[in-house]
Amino acid sequence: MRRPIVVGNWKMNMLISSSRKWVEELLNISDCAGTIDIVVAPPFTSISVVRQYLEGSKVLLAGQNLASIAEGAQTGEISANMLKDAGCDYVILGHSERRQYQRESDGLINKKIFLACQSGLNVILCVGESMGERNSDKTNDVIERQLTACLEGLSEDQLNSLSIAYEPIWAIGTGNTANPNQVQDVHGFIRSWCEKSLGKSLSRVTRILYGGSVNSQSSPALMAQPDVDGLLVGGASLRSKSFYDIIKSSF
Ligand code: 13P
């Protein structure tokens, strides 16, 4: 019922030349056609070349961020419409790195989600707790607070295209993948929050992804969990072969 999805988030990595090579290599290994959604989120500067080289494949594009207003005098920002115009179908919002380094609040992320929906982008909303919050048993409280504030005021129509990525901060870029039981516990909590707050039918279709040091060794057991519908991959998505190995070993 929920189509599996694997997203590669390149973060602030890859020049135009390496982006092009990545796509060529990936499409050489596989045509990526199948029963899952494969999405790549390059930096803004590589979106155009990745789009060009992906032409004719089933791999979709995502932006890593967008501006909190629709258009105008915001030097250095990229709008939702610009991402759509550049060929993106998805956008990643609320990533913990943006919350931490750019001080993005839940309220700001909420504004961005509205703009993304208006432009027809599918939102991947990231949530997750720090190690300190986990150790003091606050994980579910943090997730609930983030979900409630980031999704406030959105209509059922807008929420239809939402995916939620659980990314515990302590697992990102550390090599410490959360274990499958920890992941299922939180995903189960997110699913029940969706049912309570968004309704039964939305809770059935909302995809919940896990992200945090995923590799091809950890991915099969993660994907085997009933509430894990996909993966959000950082470091291991930077090489086409390891990204492909994750896809191949998980489905
Ligand atoms: P890593 O896979 O490098 O831990 O990054 C995860 C992430 O933040 C994806 O958005």
Short mmCIF file of N, CA, C and O and ligand atoms in Angstrom, two decimals, residues 9 11 92 95-97 126 167 171-175 211-214 232-236, ligand 1:
data_model
loop_
_atom_site.label_atom_id
_atom_site.label_comp_id
_atom_site.label_asym_id
_atom_site.label_seq_id
_atom_site.Cartn_x
_atom_site.Cartn_y
_atom_site.Cartn_z
N ASN A 9 20.71 11.86 0.11
CA ASN A 9 20.90 13.27 0.42
C ASN A 9 22.40 13.57 0.36
O ASN A 9 23.15 13.16 1.25
N LYS A 11 23.86 16.38 0.70
CA LYS A 11 24.27 17.50 1.55
C LYS A 11 25.19 18.44 0.77
O LYS A 11 25.00 18.63 -0.42
N ILE A 92 13.48 18.12 0.91
CA ILE A 92 13.75 17.71 2.29
C ILE A 92 13.64 18.96 3.17
O ILE A 92 14.31 19.96 2.89
N HIS A 95 15.60 19.28 8.26
CA HIS A 95 16.77 18.44 8.58
C HIS A 95 17.46 18.99 9.83
O HIS A 95 17.56 20.20 10.01
N SER A 96 17.96 18.08 10.67
CA SER A 96 18.55 18.52 11.94
C SER A 96 19.77 19.43 11.72
O SER A 96 20.08 20.26 12.58
N GLU A 97 20.45 19.24 10.58
CA GLU A 97 21.60 20.13 10.33
C GLU A 97 21.14 21.57 10.10
O GLU A 97 21.80 22.51 10.51
N CYS A 126 11.87 16.02 8.21
CA CYS A 126 12.78 15.30 9.13
C CYS A 126 12.48 15.66 10.58
O CYS A 126 12.30 16.84 10.89
N GLU A 167 15.14 10.82 11.84
CA GLU A 167 16.60 10.87 11.80
C GLU A 167 17.13 11.25 13.19
O GLU A 167 17.27 12.44 13.49
N ALA A 171 22.60 9.50 15.37
CA ALA A 171 22.93 8.46 14.39
C ALA A 171 23.45 9.04 13.08
O ALA A 171 23.96 8.32 12.22
N ILE A 172 23.32 10.36 12.93
CA ILE A 172 23.68 10.98 11.64
C ILE A 172 25.18 11.17 11.53
O ILE A 172 25.79 11.85 12.36
N GLY A 173 25.77 10.54 10.53
CA GLY A 173 27.19 10.73 10.24
C GLY A 173 28.12 10.16 11.30
O GLY A 173 29.30 10.48 11.31
N THR A 174 27.60 9.34 12.20
CA THR A 174 28.42 8.84 13.31
C THR A 174 28.81 7.37 13.13
O THR A 174 29.65 6.86 13.85
N GLY A 175 28.15 6.69 12.21
CA GLY A 175 28.38 5.24 12.07
C GLY A 175 27.52 4.45 13.05
O GLY A 175 27.48 3.22 13.01
N GLY A 211 16.63 7.57 8.70
CA GLY A 211 17.93 8.05 8.26
C GLY A 211 18.90 8.14 9.42
O GLY A 211 18.51 8.49 10.54
N GLY A 212 20.17 7.85 9.15
CA GLY A 212 21.21 7.92 10.18
C GLY A 212 22.18 6.76 10.01
O GLY A 212 21.89 5.65 10.45
N SER A 213 23.30 7.03 9.30
CA SER A 213 24.36 6.02 9.10
C SER A 213 23.86 4.72 8.44
O SER A 213 24.34 3.64 8.78
N VAL A 214 22.90 4.84 7.54
CA VAL A 214 22.41 3.64 6.83
C VAL A 214 23.48 3.19 5.84
O VAL A 214 24.08 3.99 5.14
N LEU A 232 16.57 7.32 4.25
CA LEU A 232 17.16 8.60 3.85
C LEU A 232 18.66 8.47 4.13
O LEU A 232 19.07 8.35 5.27
N VAL A 233 19.42 8.45 3.04
CA VAL A 233 20.82 8.05 3.13
C VAL A 233 21.73 9.25 2.87
O VAL A 233 21.58 9.92 1.84
N GLY A 234 22.66 9.51 3.77
CA GLY A 234 23.61 10.60 3.57
C GLY A 234 24.91 10.08 2.98
O GLY A 234 25.01 9.83 1.77
N GLY A 235 25.91 9.86 3.83
CA GLY A 235 27.26 9.49 3.39
C GLY A 235 27.30 8.36 2.38
O GLY A 235 28.01 8.44 1.37
N ALA A 236 26.51 7.31 2.62
CA ALA A 236 26.57 6.15 1.73
C ALA A 236 25.90 6.39 0.38
O ALA A 236 25.92 5.52 -0.49
P1 13P B 1 24.30 9.77 7.14
O1 13P B 1 23.71 8.63 6.33
O2 13P B 1 25.60 10.27 6.59
O3 13P B 1 24.37 9.43 8.59
O4 13P B 1 23.30 11.01 7.01
C1 13P B 1 21.95 10.81 7.25
C2 13P B 1 21.22 12.05 6.90
O5 13P B 1 21.34 13.06 7.57
C3 13P B 1 20.39 12.02 5.68
O6 13P B 1 19.60 13.15 5.58
#
